[in-house]
Coordinates of C-alpha atoms in Angstrom, one line a residue:
M10 CA -2.4 59.4 228.2
I11 CA -3.2 59.7 224.6
Q12 CA -2.3 63.3 223.7
N13 CA -3.9 65.1 220.8
N14 CA -2.1 68.3 221.7
P15 CA 1.5 68.4 223.0
D16 CA 0.4 71.1 225.6
D17 CA -2.3 68.9 227.1
L18 CA -1.9 68.2 230.8
P19 CA -3.0 64.9 232.4
V20 CA -5.6 66.8 234.5
G21 CA -9.2 66.4 233.4
L22 CA -10.9 63.9 231.2
H23 CA -8.7 62.2 228.7
Q24 CA -8.2 58.9 226.9
W25 CA -5.7 56.6 228.4
L26 CA -4.0 53.6 227.0
I27 CA -3.8 50.7 229.4
S28 CA -1.5 47.8 228.8
G29 CA 0.1 45.0 230.7
D30 CA -2.4 44.6 233.6
G31 CA -4.8 42.2 232.0
C32 CA -7.5 44.7 231.4
P33 CA -9.7 43.9 228.4
A34 CA -10.0 47.5 227.3
G35 CA -7.0 49.1 225.8
E36 CA -8.3 52.7 225.6
V37 CA -10.4 54.1 228.4
D38 CA -11.7 57.5 229.4
L39 CA -10.3 58.5 232.9
L40 CA -10.8 61.7 234.9
L41 CA -8.0 62.9 236.9
T42 CA -9.0 65.8 239.2
V43 CA -7.9 67.9 242.2
C44 CA -11.4 69.0 243.0
G45 CA -12.7 68.8 246.6
E46 CA -15.8 67.0 247.9
E47 CA -18.0 70.0 247.3
S48 CA -16.7 70.7 243.8
F49 CA -17.5 69.3 240.4
P50 CA -14.6 68.4 238.1
C51 CA -14.9 69.9 234.6
N52 CA -13.6 67.9 231.7
D53 CA -10.8 70.5 231.3
G54 CA -9.6 69.9 234.8
T55 CA -11.1 73.1 236.4
C56 CA -13.6 72.9 239.3
V57 CA -16.9 74.4 239.9
H58 CA -19.2 74.2 243.0
M59 CA -21.6 71.2 243.1
S60 CA -24.5 73.6 243.4
Q61 CA -23.7 74.9 240.0
R62 CA -24.1 71.5 238.4
C63 CA -27.0 71.2 236.0
D64 CA -28.5 74.6 236.9
L65 CA -29.2 75.3 233.2
R66 CA -26.2 77.7 233.0
A67 CA -22.7 76.5 231.8
H68 CA -20.0 77.3 234.4
C69 CA -17.2 75.2 233.0
D70 CA -15.4 76.6 230.0
D71 CA -16.3 73.4 228.1
G72 CA -19.8 73.2 229.3
S73 CA -19.3 69.8 230.8
D74 CA -21.3 70.8 234.0
E75 CA -24.5 70.8 231.9
M76 CA -23.9 67.4 230.3
E77 CA -25.8 64.3 231.2
C78 CA -28.2 66.2 233.4
D79 CA -31.0 63.6 233.7
K80 CA -32.7 64.5 237.0
V81 CA -34.1 61.0 237.7
F82 CA -32.6 57.6 238.0
V83 CA -35.0 54.8 237.1
G84 CA -34.1 51.3 238.2
T85 CA -34.5 48.3 236.1
D86 CA -37.2 46.9 238.3
Y87 CA -39.3 50.1 238.0
E88 CA -42.8 49.4 236.7
K89 CA -44.5 52.6 235.5
T90 CA -48.0 51.0 235.3
L91 CA -48.0 50.6 239.1
P92 CA -48.5 53.6 241.4
P93 CA -45.8 54.4 243.9
P94 CA -46.0 52.7 247.4
P95 CA -47.6 54.8 250.1
P96 CA -45.7 56.0 253.2
E97 CA -45.3 53.5 256.0
T98 CA -47.9 55.3 258.1
E99 CA -50.5 55.4 255.4
D100 CA -52.6 52.9 253.5
V101 CA -52.9 54.8 250.3
L102 CA -50.7 57.4 248.5
N103 CA -51.8 61.0 248.6
V104 CA -51.9 63.0 245.3
T105 CA -52.6 66.7 245.9
L106 CA -54.4 68.7 243.1
S107 CA -54.4 72.4 242.5
L108 CA -56.5 73.9 239.8
V109 CA -56.3 77.4 238.2
I110 CA -58.8 78.6 235.5
H111 CA -57.2 81.1 233.2
A112 CA -60.2 81.8 230.9
V113 CA -63.8 80.8 230.2
H114 CA -64.6 80.3 226.5
D115 CA -67.7 79.5 224.5
L116 CA -70.3 79.9 227.2
D117 CA -73.2 79.0 225.0
L118 CA -76.6 79.0 226.4
L119 CA -78.3 77.5 223.4
A120 CA -75.9 74.5 223.3
Q121 CA -75.5 74.4 227.1
T122 CA -71.7 74.1 226.8
V123 CA -68.7 75.7 228.5
R124 CA -65.0 75.6 227.6
L125 CA -62.3 76.3 230.2
D126 CA -58.6 76.9 229.9
V127 CA -57.3 75.2 233.0
L128 CA -53.8 74.7 234.7
L129 CA -54.0 71.5 236.7
T130 CA -51.0 70.6 239.0
S131 CA -50.5 67.3 240.8
Q132 CA -48.0 66.5 243.5
W133 CA -46.9 63.2 244.9
E134 CA -43.8 61.2 246.1
D135 CA -42.4 58.1 244.4
A136 CA -40.0 56.3 246.8
R137 CA -38.9 54.0 244.0
L138 CA -36.8 56.8 242.3
L139 CA -33.6 58.7 242.9
Y140 CA -33.0 62.2 241.8
A141 CA -29.8 64.0 240.8
D142 CA -28.5 67.4 241.4
L143 CA -31.7 69.0 242.6
H144 CA -31.9 72.8 243.1
S145 CA -34.1 75.0 245.3
E146 CA -35.7 76.6 242.2
Q147 CA -38.1 74.1 240.7
F148 CA -37.7 75.3 237.1
R149 CA -34.2 73.9 237.2
N150 CA -35.4 70.4 238.2
E151 CA -37.4 69.6 235.1
I152 CA -37.5 65.9 234.2
Q153 CA -36.9 64.9 230.5
D154 CA -39.1 62.2 229.0
P155 CA -41.6 61.9 231.9
D156 CA -43.5 59.1 230.1
R157 CA -41.0 56.5 231.5
L158 CA -42.4 57.3 235.0
W159 CA -45.8 56.6 236.6
L160 CA -48.1 59.6 236.3
P161 CA -51.6 60.0 237.8
R162 CA -54.4 59.5 235.3
F163 CA -57.7 61.3 235.9
T164 CA -61.2 60.8 234.6
V165 CA -63.2 64.0 234.2
T166 CA -67.0 64.0 234.0
D167 CA -69.7 66.7 234.0
D168 CA -72.9 66.8 236.1
T169 CA -74.6 64.2 233.8
G170 CA -71.8 61.7 234.4
S171 CA -70.6 61.9 230.9
R172 CA -66.9 62.2 230.1
V173 CA -65.7 65.6 229.0
R174 CA -63.6 66.5 226.1
I175 CA -60.0 67.2 227.2
E176 CA -57.3 68.7 225.0
E177 CA -53.8 68.9 226.5
R178 CA -51.8 71.9 225.3
G179 CA -48.6 71.3 227.2
S180 CA -47.2 69.6 230.3
S181 CA -44.1 69.4 232.4
L182 CA -42.8 67.3 235.2
R183 CA -40.5 68.8 237.9
V184 CA -39.1 67.8 241.2
L185 CA -39.5 70.0 244.3
R186 CA -36.5 69.5 246.5
G187 CA -37.5 68.8 250.1
S188 CA -34.8 66.7 251.6
T189 CA -30.9 66.7 252.0
P190 CA -28.8 64.6 249.7
L191 CA -27.9 61.0 250.4
P192 CA -24.5 60.2 252.0
R193 CA -21.4 60.6 249.8
E194 CA -21.0 56.9 249.1
N195 CA -24.2 57.1 247.2
T196 CA -23.3 60.2 245.3
R197 CA -20.2 59.2 243.5
A198 CA -19.9 57.9 240.0
V199 CA -23.7 57.4 239.5
K200 CA -24.1 55.3 236.3
G201 CA -20.3 55.1 236.3
K202 CA -19.8 58.6 234.9
L203 CA -19.8 62.1 236.4
R204 CA -20.0 62.8 240.0
T205 CA -23.6 63.5 241.0
T206 CA -25.5 64.7 244.1
V207 CA -28.1 62.1 244.8
Y208 CA -31.5 62.7 246.5
P209 CA -34.0 60.1 247.7
G210 CA -37.5 59.7 246.2
R211 CA -39.1 60.1 249.6
E212 CA -39.6 63.7 250.8
N213 CA -38.8 65.1 247.3
V214 CA -42.1 65.7 245.6
L215 CA -42.9 65.2 241.9
F216 CA -44.8 68.3 240.5
L217 CA -46.9 67.7 237.3
R218 CA -48.1 70.7 235.4
Q219 CA -50.8 70.3 232.8
E220 CA -52.3 73.0 230.6
L221 CA -55.7 71.7 229.5
S222 CA -58.6 72.9 227.5
I223 CA -61.8 71.3 228.9
A224 CA -65.2 71.4 227.1
F225 CA -68.2 70.1 228.9
Q226 CA -72.0 70.2 229.2
C227 CA -73.5 72.5 231.9
Q228 CA -77.2 72.1 232.8
F229 CA -78.4 75.6 233.0
D230 CA -81.4 76.3 235.1
L231 CA -83.1 79.4 233.4
R232 CA -86.2 79.7 235.6
W233 CA -84.9 83.0 237.0
F234 CA -83.4 84.3 233.8
P235 CA -82.1 87.0 233.4
F236 CA -81.6 87.5 237.2
D237 CA -80.2 83.9 237.5
N238 CA -77.1 82.4 239.0
Q239 CA -75.6 79.4 237.4
R240 CA -73.3 76.7 238.8
C241 CA -71.3 74.6 236.3
S242 CA -69.4 71.7 237.7
I243 CA -66.8 69.0 236.7
N244 CA -65.8 66.0 238.7
L245 CA -62.2 64.7 238.8
R246 CA -61.4 61.2 240.0
F247 CA -58.7 58.6 239.3
A248 CA -59.0 55.7 237.0
D249 CA -61.0 52.7 238.4
M250 CA -57.9 50.5 239.2
E251 CA -56.0 53.3 240.9
S252 CA -59.0 54.8 242.8
K253 CA -58.4 52.2 245.6
L254 CA -54.7 52.8 245.9
L255 CA -54.7 56.6 245.9
R256 CA -56.3 59.5 247.8
M257 CA -57.1 62.7 246.0
L258 CA -56.4 65.8 248.1
G259 CA -57.7 69.2 246.7
T260 CA -56.5 72.7 247.5
K261 CA -58.3 76.0 246.9
A262 CA -59.2 76.5 243.3
R263 CA -58.5 79.9 241.7
Y264 CA -59.7 81.9 238.8
L265 CA -57.4 84.4 237.0
G266 CA -59.2 85.2 233.9
Q267 CA -61.6 87.9 232.8
K268 CA -64.5 88.2 235.3
K269 CA -67.1 89.6 233.0
L270 CA -68.0 87.3 230.1
H271 CA -70.5 87.9 227.2
E272 CA -73.6 87.3 229.3
Y273 CA -72.4 86.2 232.7
K274 CA -69.9 87.2 235.4
V275 CA -67.6 84.8 237.1
E276 CA -68.5 85.1 240.8
F277 CA -66.2 82.5 242.4
I278 CA -64.8 79.1 242.0
D279 CA -64.5 76.3 244.6
M280 CA -63.2 72.7 244.9
T281 CA -64.9 70.4 247.2
E282 CA -64.3 66.7 248.0
A283 CA -66.5 64.1 246.3
K284 CA -66.3 61.4 249.1
L285 CA -68.4 58.8 247.3
E286 CA -66.0 58.8 244.2
N287 CA -62.7 59.6 245.9
G288 CA -62.4 62.7 243.8
Q289 CA -62.8 66.4 243.7
R290 CA -65.7 68.5 242.4
V291 CA -64.8 71.8 240.8
S292 CA -67.7 74.3 240.5
L293 CA -67.8 77.6 238.6
C294 CA -70.4 80.1 239.9
L295 CA -71.8 82.6 237.4
T296 CA -74.1 85.6 237.8
N297 CA -76.1 87.1 234.9
L298 CA -75.2 90.5 233.5
F299 CA -78.7 91.6 233.3
V300 CA -78.2 95.3 232.3
Y301 CA -78.5 94.4 228.6
Y302 CA -81.9 92.8 229.1
L303 CA -83.0 95.7 231.2
V304 CA -82.2 98.2 228.3
N305 CA -83.2 95.8 225.4
S306 CA -86.3 94.1 226.8
Y307 CA -87.6 95.5 230.1
L308 CA -87.3 99.2 229.3
P309 CA -89.1 99.0 225.8
S310 CA -91.9 96.9 227.1
F311 CA -92.4 99.1 230.1
L312 CA -92.6 102.2 227.8
L313 CA -95.2 100.4 225.7
V314 CA -97.3 99.9 228.9
I315 CA -97.0 103.6 229.6
I316 CA -98.0 104.5 226.0
S317 CA -101.1 102.3 226.4
Y318 CA -101.9 103.9 229.8
S319 CA -101.6 107.4 228.2
T320 CA -104.6 106.6 226.1
F321 CA -106.9 107.1 229.1
Y322 CA -106.0 110.8 228.8
F323 CA -107.3 111.1 225.1
P324 CA -110.7 112.6 224.6
L325 CA -113.5 110.0 225.2
E326 CA -114.9 110.7 221.8
G327 CA -111.7 109.4 220.1
F328 CA -112.4 105.7 220.7
N329 CA -110.7 104.6 217.5
E330 CA -107.5 106.4 218.4
R331 CA -107.5 105.1 221.9
I332 CA -108.1 101.5 221.0
M333 CA -105.7 101.4 218.1
A334 CA -102.8 102.7 220.2
N335 CA -103.4 99.9 222.8
I336 CA -103.7 97.2 220.2
T337 CA -100.6 98.3 218.4
A338 CA -98.7 98.4 221.7
M339 CA -99.9 94.9 222.4
L340 CA -98.7 93.5 219.0
V341 CA -95.3 95.2 219.6
L342 CA -95.1 93.5 223.0
V343 CA -95.8 90.2 221.4
A344 CA -93.0 90.9 218.9
L345 CA -90.6 91.8 221.7
F346 CA -91.7 88.6 223.5
Q347 CA -90.5 86.6 220.5
Q348 CA -87.1 88.3 220.4
P349 CA -85.3 86.6 223.4
C350 CA -86.9 83.3 222.5
S351 CA -84.6 83.1 219.4
T352 CA -81.4 83.7 221.5
I353 CA -82.1 81.9 224.7
L354 CA -82.5 78.2 225.2
K355 CA -86.2 77.1 224.7
T356 CA -87.5 75.4 227.9
T357 CA -90.7 73.7 228.9
Y358 CA -91.0 76.1 231.9
L359 CA -91.5 79.8 231.9
K360 CA -88.5 82.0 232.5
L361 CA -88.7 85.1 234.6
I362 CA -88.4 87.3 231.5
D363 CA -91.4 85.4 230.0
V364 CA -93.3 86.2 233.1
W365 CA -92.5 89.9 232.7
Y366 CA -93.9 89.9 229.1
M367 CA -96.9 88.0 230.2
I368 CA -97.6 90.7 232.8
C369 CA -97.2 93.5 230.3
I370 CA -99.5 91.8 227.8
V371 CA -102.1 91.0 230.3
V372 CA -102.0 94.6 231.7
D373 CA -102.3 95.9 228.1
F374 CA -105.2 93.6 227.5
I375 CA -107.0 94.8 230.7
M376 CA -106.6 98.4 229.4
V377 CA -108.1 97.4 226.1
I378 CA -111.2 95.9 227.9
L379 CA -111.5 99.0 230.1
L380 CA -111.4 101.2 227.0
V381 CA -114.3 99.2 225.4
M382 CA -116.3 99.3 228.6
I383 CA -115.8 103.1 228.9
D384 CA -116.9 103.6 225.3
Y385 CA -119.9 101.3 225.8
I386 CA -121.0 103.4 228.8
R387 CA -120.5 106.6 226.8
N388 CA -122.8 105.3 224.0
L389 CA -125.4 103.7 226.2
G390 CA -128.7 105.4 225.3
D391 CA -131.7 106.1 227.6
N392 CA -134.6 105.6 225.1
V393 CA -135.5 109.3 225.2
T394 CA -136.1 111.0 221.8
K395 CA -134.6 114.5 221.6
V396 CA -136.1 117.1 219.2
F397 CA -134.1 120.0 218.1
P398 CA -135.2 123.0 216.0
A399 CA -133.7 123.2 212.5
S400 CA -132.2 126.6 213.3
A401 CA -130.1 125.0 216.1
G402 CA -127.9 123.3 213.5
V403 CA -126.6 119.7 213.7
K404 CA -126.5 118.2 217.2
T405 CA -124.6 115.1 218.3
L406 CA -127.2 112.5 219.0
F407 CA -125.9 110.5 222.0
A408 CA -127.0 110.2 225.6
A409 CA -125.3 113.3 227.1
E410 CA -126.3 112.3 230.6
N411 CA -124.1 109.1 230.2
M412 CA -121.0 111.2 229.5
P413 CA -120.3 111.9 233.2
N414 CA -120.6 108.2 233.9
A415 CA -118.0 107.4 231.2
R416 CA -115.8 110.1 232.5
K417 CA -116.0 108.9 236.0
F418 CA -115.2 105.4 235.0
N419 CA -112.3 106.7 233.0
T420 CA -111.0 108.6 236.0
I421 CA -111.2 105.6 238.2
A422 CA -109.3 103.6 235.6
K423 CA -106.6 106.3 235.5
M424 CA -106.2 106.1 239.3
M425 CA -106.5 102.3 239.7
L426 CA -104.2 101.3 236.9
P427 CA -101.0 102.8 238.3
L428 CA -101.7 101.0 241.5
L429 CA -102.0 97.7 239.6
F430 CA -98.8 98.6 237.9
L431 CA -97.0 99.2 241.1
L432 CA -98.4 96.1 242.8
L433 CA -97.4 93.7 239.9
F434 CA -94.0 95.3 239.1
G435 CA -93.2 95.6 242.7
V436 CA -93.8 91.9 243.4
Y437 CA -91.8 91.0 240.2
G438 CA -88.9 93.3 241.1
S439 CA -88.8 92.0 244.7
I440 CA -88.7 88.4 243.6
S441 CA -86.0 89.2 241.0
A442 CA -83.8 91.0 243.6
I443 CA -84.1 88.4 246.2
Q444 CA -83.3 85.6 243.7
Y445 CA -80.3 87.4 242.3
S446 CA -78.8 88.3 245.6
T447 CA -79.3 84.8 247.2
G448 CA -78.6 82.8 244.2

């Protein structure tokens, strides 16, 4: 033994000088240990339990139990461009997906785009590999340099079939221990160095964790806006070459982010099998937070209709005041109608909020026509000449006998218009409630 210190004992890892036996190497590293089968020999000659080997915490005084902790042994005949072989009882290899959405960003109605922060996990077995010193806690079994292994490649498309933009923010590859170690003759001096506990590739699952930012197009159907429900979907499938050799299995998708967004609420998320493409379809279901539009659009327009209706309680002689109040209300309704058009996607079809404004404008127009008819009846003459003495002062020269008819017509309008309001608004409200609840 080559001694650097006179007090060194031959136990542990030291350099030895070999001579006289025909060996080509004069100086070699040899490990002399008294550790048992279930112990790991430290370089200084002490022993720790094999379960403490490569557990991300140094138990040897010299830290040698955390050296050379590569979790995977890749053979020289390993080809990372080929997927792993399937089990003997299967024709294809199963790859299990799990998806968690952490946040929904940039839900843009005008651009019809959605951006998601997604955690995508994939699990599969690779029988071509051997693993070293696996632990029950998966965070201790992380594989360094995963690019040397075969990894599943996914193609992600939106509802239009176009590929989406994906930004990978981080990834890790770990091994989930699921089997017992191989026999002892396969666990000694792996790679000719330290004693290692070896596990087979079969029954020990590779666990790929990817943090992704996915931006895609969502075809919003705004016919029932703002009482609408939207479904935005993405499709995951394997690359063309691997789609025939692999089977994608999906588990339940989850949403862990903020439920209430700027305009919509995340109702639920689901993952279903896309049988024609051997993939999975992930759908995000959204419901509109319509309270803002109730306060900002529906309530002001409804109050304007009430203001227009109140003119039927003005004196019949004040036609100018009555008609100007209605026309002003109609102009304000038209201005309010233009307001959501600047913030909502323009469509070739009428949205439900457009129908509401059309109802309000038509009702206001009907009231304007009724006011004109009432004033016409009030001023309708009977071709009778009235003579008044000069001492009686100035008299209003209109057909006084037509005033009761005008008042009667005005009273009928005051009674019938609320019924018309209730009918139109009731039908509108019922349709909106049914659509919102059923989706």
